[in-house]
PDB file of N, CA and C in Angstrom:
ATOM      1  N   MET E   1      41.672 -40.359 -34.867  1.00 47.00           N
ATOM      2  CA  MET E   1      42.692 -41.139 -34.282  1.00 47.00           C
ATOM      3  C   MET E   1      42.449 -41.224 -32.766  1.00 47.00           C
ATOM      4  N   THR E   2      42.231 -42.447 -32.388  1.00 51.00           N
ATOM      5  CA  THR E   2      41.737 -42.677 -30.997  1.00 51.00           C
ATOM      6  C   THR E   2      42.706 -43.798 -30.372  1.00 51.00           C
ATOM      7  N   GLY E   3      44.000 -43.770 -30.770  1.00 54.00           N
ATOM      8  CA  GLY E   3      44.847 -44.922 -30.259  1.00 54.00           C
ATOM      9  C   GLY E   3      45.155 -44.707 -28.780  1.00 54.00           C
ATOM     10  N   PRO E   4      46.031 -45.551 -28.323  1.00 59.00           N
ATOM     11  CA  PRO E   4      46.264 -45.591 -26.934  1.00 59.00           C
ATOM     12  C   PRO E   4      46.994 -44.299 -26.431  1.00 59.00           C
ATOM     13  N   SER E   5      47.781 -43.631 -27.353  1.00 89.00           N
ATOM     14  CA  SER E   5      48.336 -42.425 -26.822  1.00 89.00           C
ATOM     15  C   SER E   5      47.277 -41.304 -26.519  1.00 89.00           C
ATOM     16  N   VAL E   6      46.223 -41.268 -27.281  1.00 91.00           N
ATOM     17  CA  VAL E   6      45.211 -40.325 -26.973  1.00 91.00           C
ATOM     18  C   VAL E   6      44.545 -40.623 -25.678  1.00 91.00           C
ATOM     19  N   ALA E   7      44.225 -41.871 -25.543  1.00 92.00           N
ATOM     20  CA  ALA E   7      43.397 -42.428 -24.222  1.00 92.00           C
ATOM     21  C   ALA E   7      44.394 -42.120 -23.061  1.00 92.00           C
ATOM     22  N   ALA E   8      45.722 -42.349 -23.205  1.00 92.00           N
ATOM     23  CA  ALA E   8      46.629 -42.195 -22.158  1.00 92.00           C
ATOM     24  C   ALA E   8      46.704 -40.644 -21.871  1.00 92.00           C
ATOM     25  N   ALA E   9      46.795 -39.822 -22.879  1.00 91.00           N
ATOM     26  CA  ALA E   9      46.953 -38.500 -22.661  1.00 91.00           C
ATOM     27  C   ALA E   9      45.687 -37.981 -21.977  1.00 91.00           C
ATOM     28  N   PHE E  10      44.514 -38.374 -22.463  1.00 94.00           N
ATOM     29  CA  PHE E  10      43.232 -37.987 -21.748  1.00 94.00           C
ATOM     30  C   PHE E  10      43.215 -38.415 -20.276  1.00 94.00           C
ATOM     31  N   GLN E  11      43.520 -39.683 -20.008  1.00 94.00           N
ATOM     32  CA  GLN E  11      43.489 -40.136 -18.643  1.00 94.00           C
ATOM     33  C   GLN E  11      44.537 -39.340 -17.676  1.00 94.00           C
ATOM     34  N   SER E  12      45.562 -38.987 -18.305  1.00 93.00           N
ATOM     35  CA  SER E  12      46.684 -38.218 -17.592  1.00 93.00           C
ATOM     36  C   SER E  12      46.052 -36.713 -17.290  1.00 93.00           C
ATOM     37  N   LEU E  13      45.455 -36.258 -18.338  1.00 94.00           N
ATOM     38  CA  LEU E  13      44.955 -34.804 -18.143  1.00 94.00           C
ATOM     39  C   LEU E  13      43.802 -34.861 -17.238  1.00 94.00           C
ATOM     40  N   TYR E  14      42.939 -35.892 -17.382  1.00 96.00           N
ATOM     41  CA  TYR E  14      41.718 -35.950 -16.396  1.00 96.00           C
ATOM     42  C   TYR E  14      42.201 -36.069 -14.995  1.00 96.00           C
ATOM     43  N   ASP E  15      43.162 -36.913 -14.817  1.00 96.00           N
ATOM     44  CA  ASP E  15      43.559 -37.124 -13.364  1.00 96.00           C
ATOM     45  C   ASP E  15      44.297 -35.919 -12.814  1.00 96.00           C
ATOM     46  N   ALA E  16      44.937 -35.130 -13.674  1.00 95.00           N
ATOM     47  CA  ALA E  16      45.593 -34.011 -13.058  1.00 95.00           C
ATOM     48  C   ALA E  16      44.732 -32.777 -12.907  1.00 95.00           C
ATOM     49  N   THR E  17      43.549 -32.794 -13.558  1.00 96.00           N
ATOM     50  CA  THR E  17      42.700 -31.559 -13.447  1.00 96.00           C
ATOM     51  C   THR E  17      41.352 -31.720 -12.947  1.00 96.00           C
ATOM     52  N   ARG E  18      40.878 -33.037 -12.760  1.00 96.00           N
ATOM     53  CA  ARG E  18      39.462 -33.211 -12.371  1.00 96.00           C
ATOM     54  C   ARG E  18      39.067 -32.502 -11.118  1.00 96.00           C
ATOM     55  N   ARG E  19      39.886 -32.516 -10.114  1.00 97.00           N
ATOM     56  CA  ARG E  19      39.557 -31.843  -8.852  1.00 97.00           C
ATOM     57  C   ARG E  19      39.376 -30.321  -8.960  1.00 97.00           C
ATOM     58  N   GLN E  20      40.304 -29.709  -9.674  1.00 96.00           N
ATOM     59  CA  GLN E  20      40.324 -28.154  -9.799  1.00 96.00           C
ATOM     60  C   GLN E  20      39.155 -27.874 -10.671  1.00 96.00           C
ATOM     61  N   ILE E  21      38.723 -28.627 -11.719  1.00 96.00           N
ATOM     62  CA  ILE E  21      37.684 -28.243 -12.671  1.00 96.00           C
ATOM     63  C   ILE E  21      36.338 -28.448 -11.916  1.00 96.00           C
ATOM     64  N   LEU E  22      36.250 -29.545 -11.103  1.00 95.00           N
ATOM     65  CA  LEU E  22      35.045 -29.698 -10.314  1.00 95.00           C
ATOM     66  C   LEU E  22      34.782 -28.583  -9.301  1.00 95.00           C
ATOM     67  N   ILE E  23      35.811 -28.135  -8.659  1.00 95.00           N
ATOM     68  CA  ILE E  23      35.707 -26.958  -7.813  1.00 95.00           C
ATOM     69  C   ILE E  23      35.347 -25.716  -8.610  1.00 95.00           C
ATOM     70  N   TYR E  24      35.952 -25.412  -9.673  1.00 95.00           N
ATOM     71  CA  TYR E  24      35.722 -24.355 -10.608  1.00 95.00           C
ATOM     72  C   TYR E  24      34.219 -24.297 -11.087  1.00 95.00           C
ATOM     73  N   LEU E  25      33.684 -25.433 -11.488  1.00 95.00           N
ATOM     74  CA  LEU E  25      32.362 -25.526 -11.990  1.00 95.00           C
ATOM     75  C   LEU E  25      31.328 -25.346 -10.868  1.00 95.00           C
ATOM     76  N   THR E  26      31.682 -26.050  -9.732  1.00 94.00           N
ATOM     77  CA  THR E  26      30.779 -25.860  -8.583  1.00 94.00           C
ATOM     78  C   THR E  26      30.745 -24.545  -8.020  1.00 94.00           C
ATOM     79  N   ALA E  27      31.825 -23.769  -8.086  1.00 94.00           N
ATOM     80  CA  ALA E  27      31.809 -22.295  -7.621  1.00 94.00           C
ATOM     81  C   ALA E  27      31.047 -21.456  -8.636  1.00 94.00           C
ATOM     82  N   LYS E  28      31.137 -21.661  -9.917  1.00 91.00           N
ATOM     83  CA  LYS E  28      30.646 -20.796 -10.905  1.00 91.00           C
ATOM     84  C   LYS E  28      29.259 -21.053 -11.332  1.00 91.00           C
ATOM     85  N   CYS E  29      28.819 -22.296 -11.077  1.00 87.00           N
ATOM     86  CA  CYS E  29      27.374 -22.726 -11.642  1.00 87.00           C
ATOM     87  C   CYS E  29      26.443 -22.346 -10.561  1.00 87.00           C
ATOM     88  N   GLY E  30      25.310 -21.718 -11.083  1.00 77.00           N
ATOM     89  CA  GLY E  30      24.324 -21.276 -10.240  1.00 77.00           C
ATOM     90  C   GLY E  30      23.425 -22.284  -9.830  1.00 77.00           C
ATOM     91  N   ASP E  31      23.315 -23.446 -10.469  1.00 83.00           N
ATOM     92  CA  ASP E  31      22.486 -24.635 -10.084  1.00 83.00           C
ATOM     93  C   ASP E  31      23.326 -25.878  -9.898  1.00 83.00           C
ATOM     94  N   PRO E  32      23.531 -26.273  -8.642  1.00 85.00           N
ATOM     95  CA  PRO E  32      24.323 -27.394  -8.374  1.00 85.00           C
ATOM     96  C   PRO E  32      23.900 -28.655  -9.096  1.00 85.00           C
ATOM     97  N   SER E  33      22.685 -28.736  -9.449  1.00 87.00           N
ATOM     98  CA  SER E  33      22.294 -30.051 -10.145  1.00 87.00           C
ATOM     99  C   SER E  33      22.814 -30.068 -11.635  1.00 87.00           C
ATOM    100  N   ASP E  34      23.346 -28.971 -12.121  1.00 91.00           N
ATOM    101  CA  ASP E  34      23.892 -28.959 -13.493  1.00 91.00           C
ATOM    102  C   ASP E  34      25.374 -29.110 -13.550  1.00 91.00           C
ATOM    103  N   VAL E  35      26.041 -29.134 -12.372  1.00 94.00           N
ATOM    104  CA  VAL E  35      27.475 -29.343 -12.344  1.00 94.00           C
ATOM    105  C   VAL E  35      27.914 -30.649 -12.946  1.00 94.00           C
ATOM    106  N   ALA E  36      27.301 -31.784 -12.744  1.00 94.00           N
ATOM    107  CA  ALA E  36      27.752 -32.972 -13.233  1.00 94.00           C
ATOM    108  C   ALA E  36      27.660 -33.067 -14.712  1.00 94.00           C
ATOM    109  N   ASP E  37      26.588 -32.419 -15.377  1.00 93.00           N
ATOM    110  CA  ASP E  37      26.403 -32.377 -16.798  1.00 93.00           C
ATOM    111  C   ASP E  37      27.553 -31.534 -17.355  1.00 93.00           C
ATOM    112  N   LEU E  38      27.860 -30.386 -16.760  1.00 95.00           N
ATOM    113  CA  LEU E  38      28.786 -29.424 -17.237  1.00 95.00           C
ATOM    114  C   LEU E  38      30.211 -30.131 -17.155  1.00 95.00           C
ATOM    115  N   PHE E  39      30.435 -30.855 -16.110  1.00 96.00           N
ATOM    116  CA  PHE E  39      31.806 -31.566 -15.940  1.00 96.00           C
ATOM    117  C   PHE E  39      32.006 -32.580 -17.086  1.00 96.00           C
ATOM    118  N   GLN E  40      30.860 -33.290 -17.346  1.00 95.00           N
ATOM    119  CA  GLN E  40      30.933 -34.418 -18.301  1.00 95.00           C
ATOM    120  C   GLN E  40      31.194 -33.776 -19.656  1.00 95.00           C
ATOM    121  N   GLU E  41      30.273 -32.756 -20.052  1.00 95.00           N
ATOM    122  CA  GLU E  41      30.473 -32.142 -21.365  1.00 95.00           C
ATOM    123  C   GLU E  41      31.825 -31.571 -21.504  1.00 95.00           C
ATOM    124  N   THR E  42      32.453 -30.907 -20.362  1.00 96.00           N
ATOM    125  CA  THR E  42      33.779 -30.401 -20.516  1.00 96.00           C
ATOM    126  C   THR E  42      34.863 -31.519 -20.952  1.00 96.00           C
ATOM    127  N   TYR E  43      34.828 -32.650 -20.264  1.00 96.00           N
ATOM    128  CA  TYR E  43      35.779 -33.619 -20.511  1.00 96.00           C
ATOM    129  C   TYR E  43      35.460 -34.384 -21.926  1.00 96.00           C
ATOM    130  N   ALA E  44      34.136 -34.372 -22.327  1.00 96.00           N
ATOM    131  CA  ALA E  44      33.930 -34.963 -23.555  1.00 96.00           C
ATOM    132  C   ALA E  44      34.504 -34.110 -24.653  1.00 96.00           C
ATOM    133  N   GLU E  45      34.502 -32.673 -24.482  1.00 95.00           N
ATOM    134  CA  GLU E  45      35.143 -31.782 -25.412  1.00 95.00           C
ATOM    135  C   GLU E  45      36.613 -31.978 -25.431  1.00 95.00           C
ATOM    136  N   VAL E  46      37.210 -32.207 -24.069  1.00 94.00           N
ATOM    137  CA  VAL E  46      38.651 -32.468 -24.026  1.00 94.00           C
ATOM    138  C   VAL E  46      39.027 -33.617 -24.921  1.00 94.00           C
ATOM    139  N   TYR E  47      38.317 -34.678 -24.702  1.00 94.00           N
ATOM    140  CA  TYR E  47      38.603 -35.980 -25.429  1.00 94.00           C
ATOM    141  C   TYR E  47      38.457 -35.746 -26.966  1.00 94.00           C
ATOM    142  N   ALA E  48      37.451 -35.105 -27.362  1.00 94.00           N
ATOM    143  CA  ALA E  48      37.299 -34.799 -28.711  1.00 94.00           C
ATOM    144  C   ALA E  48      38.396 -33.987 -29.302  1.00 94.00           C
ATOM    145  N   ALA E  49      38.861 -32.987 -28.621  1.00 92.00           N
ATOM    146  CA  ALA E  49      40.008 -32.132 -28.990  1.00 92.00           C
ATOM    147  C   ALA E  49      41.341 -32.986 -29.119  1.00 92.00           C
ATOM    148  N   LEU E  50      41.519 -33.896 -28.200  1.00 93.00           N
ATOM    149  CA  LEU E  50      42.633 -34.738 -28.330  1.00 93.00           C
ATOM    150  C   LEU E  50      42.598 -35.671 -29.540  1.00 93.00           C
ATOM    151  N   CYS E  51      41.460 -36.218 -29.818  1.00 93.00           N
ATOM    152  CA  CYS E  51      41.234 -37.037 -30.880  1.00 93.00           C
ATOM    153  C   CYS E  51      41.456 -36.288 -32.313  1.00 93.00           C
ATOM    154  N   ARG E  52      41.038 -35.068 -32.292  1.00 92.00           N
ATOM    155  CA  ARG E  52      41.206 -34.214 -33.534  1.00 92.00           C
ATOM    156  C   ARG E  52      42.626 -33.793 -33.735  1.00 92.00           C
ATOM    157  N   ARG E  53      43.252 -33.317 -32.635  1.00 90.00           N
ATOM    158  CA  ARG E  53      44.549 -32.672 -32.677  1.00 90.00           C
ATOM    159  C   ARG E  53      45.760 -33.590 -32.318  1.00 90.00           C
ATOM    160  N   GLY E  54      45.478 -34.649 -31.684  1.00 87.00           N
ATOM    161  CA  GLY E  54      46.634 -35.503 -31.316  1.00 87.00           C
ATOM    162  C   GLY E  54      46.880 -35.417 -29.791  1.00 87.00           C
ATOM    163  N   ALA E  55      47.606 -36.468 -29.342  1.00 83.00           N
ATOM    164  CA  ALA E  55      47.902 -36.534 -27.811  1.00 83.00           C
ATOM    165  C   ALA E  55      48.801 -35.426 -27.336  1.00 83.00           C
ATOM    166  N   GLY E  56      49.605 -34.842 -28.099  1.00 83.00           N
ATOM    167  CA  GLY E  56      50.546 -33.808 -27.759  1.00 83.00           C
ATOM    168  C   GLY E  56      50.091 -32.542 -27.913  1.00 83.00           C
ATOM    169  N   TYR E  57      48.715 -32.228 -28.218  1.00 85.00           N
ATOM    170  CA  TYR E  57      48.198 -30.998 -28.556  1.00 85.00           C
ATOM    171  C   TYR E  57      48.306 -29.998 -27.286  1.00 85.00           C
ATOM    172  N   VAL E  58      47.823 -30.475 -26.212  1.00 83.00           N
ATOM    173  CA  VAL E  58      47.787 -29.707 -24.950  1.00 83.00           C
ATOM    174  C   VAL E  58      49.072 -29.573 -24.241  1.00 83.00           C
ATOM    175  N   GLU E  59      49.433 -28.307 -24.084  1.00 85.00           N
ATOM    176  CA  GLU E  59      50.757 -27.901 -23.398  1.00 85.00           C
ATOM    177  C   GLU E  59      50.453 -27.585 -21.921  1.00 85.00           C
ATOM    178  N   HIS E  60      49.406 -26.911 -21.760  1.00 90.00           N
ATOM    179  CA  HIS E  60      49.099 -26.489 -20.277  1.00 90.00           C
ATOM    180  C   HIS E  60      47.729 -26.938 -19.863  1.00 90.00           C
ATOM    181  N   GLY E  61      47.784 -28.180 -19.423  1.00 88.00           N
ATOM    182  CA  GLY E  61      46.572 -29.004 -19.083  1.00 88.00           C
ATOM    183  C   GLY E  61      45.486 -28.271 -18.368  1.00 88.00           C
ATOM    184  N   GLU E  62      45.783 -27.710 -17.151  1.00 91.00           N
ATOM    185  CA  GLU E  62      44.685 -27.092 -16.369  1.00 91.00           C
ATOM    186  C   GLU E  62      44.197 -25.854 -17.082  1.00 91.00           C
ATOM    187  N   ALA E  63      44.927 -25.065 -17.725  1.00 93.00           N
ATOM    188  CA  ALA E  63      44.479 -23.890 -18.411  1.00 93.00           C
ATOM    189  C   ALA E  63      43.643 -24.262 -19.599  1.00 93.00           C
ATOM    190  N   PHE E  64      43.871 -25.273 -20.252  1.00 92.00           N
ATOM    191  CA  PHE E  64      43.206 -25.834 -21.379  1.00 92.00           C
ATOM    192  C   PHE E  64      41.743 -26.273 -21.042  1.00 92.00           C
ATOM    193  N   VAL E  65      41.801 -27.070 -20.099  1.00 95.00           N
ATOM    194  CA  VAL E  65      40.591 -27.698 -19.543  1.00 95.00           C
ATOM    195  C   VAL E  65      39.627 -26.523 -18.862  1.00 95.00           C
ATOM    196  N   LYS E  66      40.256 -25.645 -18.183  1.00 96.00           N
ATOM    197  CA  LYS E  66      39.513 -24.669 -17.607  1.00 96.00           C
ATOM    198  C   LYS E  66      38.811 -23.727 -18.567  1.00 96.00           C
ATOM    199  N   LYS E  67      39.625 -23.457 -19.676  1.00 95.00           N
ATOM    200  CA  LYS E  67      38.954 -22.594 -20.745  1.00 95.00           C
ATOM    201  C   LYS E  67      37.837 -23.435 -21.362  1.00 95.00           C
ATOM    202  N   LEU E  68      37.901 -24.681 -21.563  1.00 95.00           N
ATOM    203  CA  LEU E  68      36.713 -25.421 -21.978  1.00 95.00           C
ATOM    204  C   LEU E  68      35.504 -25.398 -21.098  1.00 95.00           C
ATOM    205  N   ALA E  69      35.897 -25.523 -19.779  1.00 96.00           N
ATOM    206  CA  ALA E  69      34.816 -25.494 -18.753  1.00 96.00           C
ATOM    207  C   ALA E  69      34.280 -24.142 -18.761  1.00 96.00           C
ATOM    208  N   LYS E  70      34.919 -23.176 -18.911  1.00 95.00           N
ATOM    209  CA  LYS E  70      34.379 -21.808 -18.969  1.00 95.00           C
ATOM    210  C   LYS E  70      33.424 -21.587 -20.210  1.00 95.00           C
ATOM    211  N   GLN E  71      33.830 -22.143 -21.450  1.00 94.00           N
ATOM    212  CA  GLN E  71      32.987 -22.207 -22.554  1.00 94.00           C
ATOM    213  C   GLN E  71      31.763 -22.934 -22.322  1.00 94.00           C
ATOM    214  N   GLN E  72      31.814 -24.031 -21.612  1.00 93.00           N
ATOM    215  CA  GLN E  72      30.564 -24.874 -21.311  1.00 93.00           C
ATOM    216  C   GLN E  72      29.644 -24.051 -20.522  1.00 93.00           C
ATOM    217  N   LEU E  73      30.169 -23.355 -19.369  1.00 92.00           N
ATOM    218  CA  LEU E  73      29.235 -22.500 -18.513  1.00 92.00           C
ATOM    219  C   LEU E  73      28.621 -21.463 -19.395  1.00 92.00           C
ATOM    220  N   TYR E  74      29.357 -20.777 -20.292  1.00 91.00           N
ATOM    221  CA  TYR E  74      28.787 -19.694 -21.140  1.00 91.00           C
ATOM    222  C   TYR E  74      27.605 -20.277 -21.969  1.00 91.00           C
ATOM    223  N   ARG E  75      27.911 -21.423 -22.599  1.00 90.00           N
ATOM    224  CA  ARG E  75      26.858 -22.080 -23.463  1.00 90.00           C
ATOM    225  C   ARG E  75      25.574 -22.473 -22.689  1.00 90.00           C
ATOM    226  N   HIS E  76      25.863 -22.976 -21.515  1.00 86.00           N
ATOM    227  CA  HIS E  76      24.777 -23.343 -20.504  1.00 86.00           C
ATOM    228  C   HIS E  76      23.860 -22.154 -20.154  1.00 86.00           C
ATOM    229  N   TYR E  77      24.551 -21.066 -19.805  1.00 83.00           N
ATOM    230  CA  TYR E  77      23.806 -19.972 -19.443  1.00 83.00           C
ATOM    231  C   TYR E  77      23.161 -19.215 -20.630  1.00 83.00           C
ATOM    232  N   SER E  78      23.755 -19.275 -21.741  1.00 84.00           N
ATOM    233  CA  SER E  78      23.152 -18.809 -22.977  1.00 84.00           C
ATOM    234  C   SER E  78      21.860 -19.520 -23.431  1.00 84.00           C
ATOM    235  N   ARG E  79      21.960 -20.800 -23.282  1.00 75.00           N
ATOM    236  CA  ARG E  79      20.820 -21.655 -23.604  1.00 75.00           C
ATOM    237  C   ARG E  79      19.659 -21.347 -22.621  1.00 75.00           C
ATOM    238  N   ARG E  80      19.958 -21.104 -21.360  1.00 67.00           N
ATOM    239  CA  ARG E  80      18.902 -20.820 -20.329  1.00 67.00           C
ATOM    240  C   ARG E  80      18.207 -19.598 -20.794  1.00 67.00           C
ATOM    241  N   GLN E  81      18.980 -18.616 -21.084  1.00 62.00           N
ATOM    242  CA  GLN E  81      18.333 -17.163 -21.465  1.00 62.00           C
ATOM    243  C   GLN E  81      17.419 -17.319 -22.620  1.00 62.00           C
ATOM    244  N   LEU E  82      17.784 -18.282 -23.592  1.00 54.00           N
ATOM    245  CA  LEU E  82      16.905 -18.413 -24.796  1.00 54.00           C
ATOM    246  C   LEU E  82      15.541 -19.070 -24.412  1.00 54.00           C
ATOM    247  N   ARG E  83      15.513 -19.843 -23.467  1.00 55.00           N
ATOM    248  CA  ARG E  83      14.363 -20.582 -23.072  1.00 55.00           C
ATOM    249  C   ARG E  83      13.205 -19.539 -22.570  1.00 55.00           C
ATOM    250  N   PRO E  84      12.064 -19.629 -23.101  1.00 59.00           N
ATOM    251  CA  PRO E  84      10.949 -18.809 -22.582  1.00 59.00           C
ATOM    252  C   PRO E  84      10.585 -19.320 -21.168  1.00 59.00           C
ATOM    253  N   SER E  85      10.334 -18.237 -20.389  1.00 60.00           N
ATOM    254  CA  SER E  85       9.778 -18.764 -18.993  1.00 60.00           C
ATOM    255  C   SER E  85       8.301 -18.770 -19.056  1.00 60.00           C
ATOM    256  N   VAL E  86       7.764 -19.793 -18.425  1.00 57.00           N
ATOM    257  CA  VAL E  86       6.373 -19.989 -18.361  1.00 57.00           C
ATOM    258  C   VAL E  86       5.854 -19.978 -16.914  1.00 57.00           C
ATOM    259  N   PRO E  87       4.952 -19.058 -16.605  1.00 63.00           N
ATOM    260  CA  PRO E  87       4.492 -18.941 -15.220  1.00 63.00           C
ATOM    261  C   PRO E  87       3.806 -20.381 -14.848  1.00 63.00           C
ATOM    262  N   LEU E  88       3.993 -20.759 -13.633  1.00 58.00           N
ATOM    263  CA  LEU E  88       3.532 -21.998 -13.224  1.00 58.00           C
ATOM    264  C   LEU E  88       2.027 -22.108 -13.203  1.00 58.00           C
ATOM    265  N   GLU E  89       1.283 -20.976 -13.098  1.00 62.00           N
ATOM    266  CA  GLU E  89      -0.167 -20.963 -13.059  1.00 62.00           C
ATOM    267  C   GLU E  89      -0.650 -21.412 -14.545  1.00 62.00           C
ATOM    268  N   THR E  90       0.124 -21.301 -15.600  1.00 59.00           N
ATOM    269  CA  THR E  90      -0.386 -21.622 -16.988  1.00 59.00           C
ATOM    270  C   THR E  90      -0.112 -23.070 -17.175  1.00 59.00           C
ATOM    271  N   LEU E  91       0.752 -23.790 -16.480  1.00 62.00           N
ATOM    272  CA  LEU E  91       1.037 -25.189 -16.784  1.00 62.00           C
ATOM    273  C   LEU E  91      -0.337 -25.959 -16.565  1.00 62.00           C
ATOM    274  N   GLY E  92      -0.578 -26.793 -17.517  1.00 61.00           N
ATOM    275  CA  GLY E  92      -1.792 -27.603 -17.422  1.00 61.00           C
ATOM    276  C   GLY E  92      -3.023 -26.946 -18.027  1.00 61.00           C
ATOM    277  N   GLN E  93      -2.924 -25.646 -18.253  1.00 64.00           N
ATOM    278  CA  GLN E  93      -4.089 -24.894 -18.894  1.00 64.00           C
ATOM    279  C   GLN E  93      -3.960 -24.945 -20.416  1.00 64.00           C
ATOM    280  N   GLU E  94      -5.087 -24.810 -21.067  1.00 66.00           N
ATOM    281  CA  GLU E  94      -5.050 -24.735 -22.542  1.00 66.00           C
ATOM    282  C   GLU E  94      -4.561 -23.271 -22.867  1.00 66.00           C
ATOM    283  N   LEU E  95      -3.805 -23.331 -23.927  1.00 62.00           N
ATOM    284  CA  LEU E  95      -3.258 -22.068 -24.477  1.00 62.00           C
ATOM    285  C   LEU E  95      -4.359 -21.430 -25.332  1.00 62.00           C
ATOM    286  N   PRO E  96      -4.429 -20.037 -25.329  1.00 65.00           N
ATOM    287  CA  PRO E  96      -5.361 -19.424 -26.153  1.00 65.00           C
ATOM    288  C   PRO E  96      -5.189 -19.698 -27.653  1.00 65.00           C
ATOM    289  N   ALA E  97      -6.188 -19.638 -28.435  1.00 68.00           N
ATOM    290  CA  ALA E  97      -6.133 -19.900 -29.894  1.00 68.00           C
ATOM    291  C   ALA E  97      -5.342 -18.621 -30.455  1.00 68.00           C
ATOM    292  N   PRO E  98      -4.466 -18.953 -31.465  1.00 70.00           N
ATOM    293  CA  PRO E  98      -3.830 -17.737 -32.121  1.00 70.00           C
ATOM    294  C   PRO E  98      -4.819 -16.978 -32.859  1.00 70.00           C
ATOM    295  N   PRO E  99      -4.456 -15.558 -33.026  1.00 70.00           N
ATOM    296  CA  PRO E  99      -5.368 -14.694 -33.668  1.00 70.00           C
ATOM    297  C   PRO E  99      -5.554 -15.164 -35.163  1.00 70.00           C
ATOM    298  N   ASP E 100      -6.713 -14.815 -35.857  1.00 73.00           N
ATOM    299  CA  ASP E 100      -6.928 -15.296 -37.196  1.00 73.00           C
ATOM    300  C   ASP E 100      -6.020 -14.426 -38.175  1.00 73.00           C
ATOM    301  N   GLU E 101      -5.896 -13.212 -37.865  1.00 66.00           N
ATOM    302  CA  GLU E 101      -5.102 -12.346 -38.734  1.00 66.00           C
ATOM    303  C   GLU E 101      -3.761 -12.013 -38.026  1.00 66.00           C
ATOM    304  N   ILE E 102      -2.717 -12.123 -38.839  1.00 55.00           N
ATOM    305  CA  ILE E 102      -1.418 -11.755 -38.407  1.00 55.00           C
ATOM    306  C   ILE E 102      -0.886 -10.534 -39.112  1.00 55.00           C
TER     307      ILE E 102
END
């Protein structure tokens, strides 16, 4: 359901919360270059929730959006920890062959 009521509810929620959420993400995010992506992902999730649950689903707008932003931050840092770090010296070098026996 993506009728005008969902779009209007989203726009109202976005207008009421965007400044506070941007400040929150900027304060909590360790890398300022990631803030825009986290902001966009948060509001994409807000819109998806409104589409699934209906325009009247959200009672406390700022608390709802802040919870989703917090979840986005958690996912962001979880994904970062899962990535293996590669020393800069090894970039551009050939990797050693895997052992014959495992």
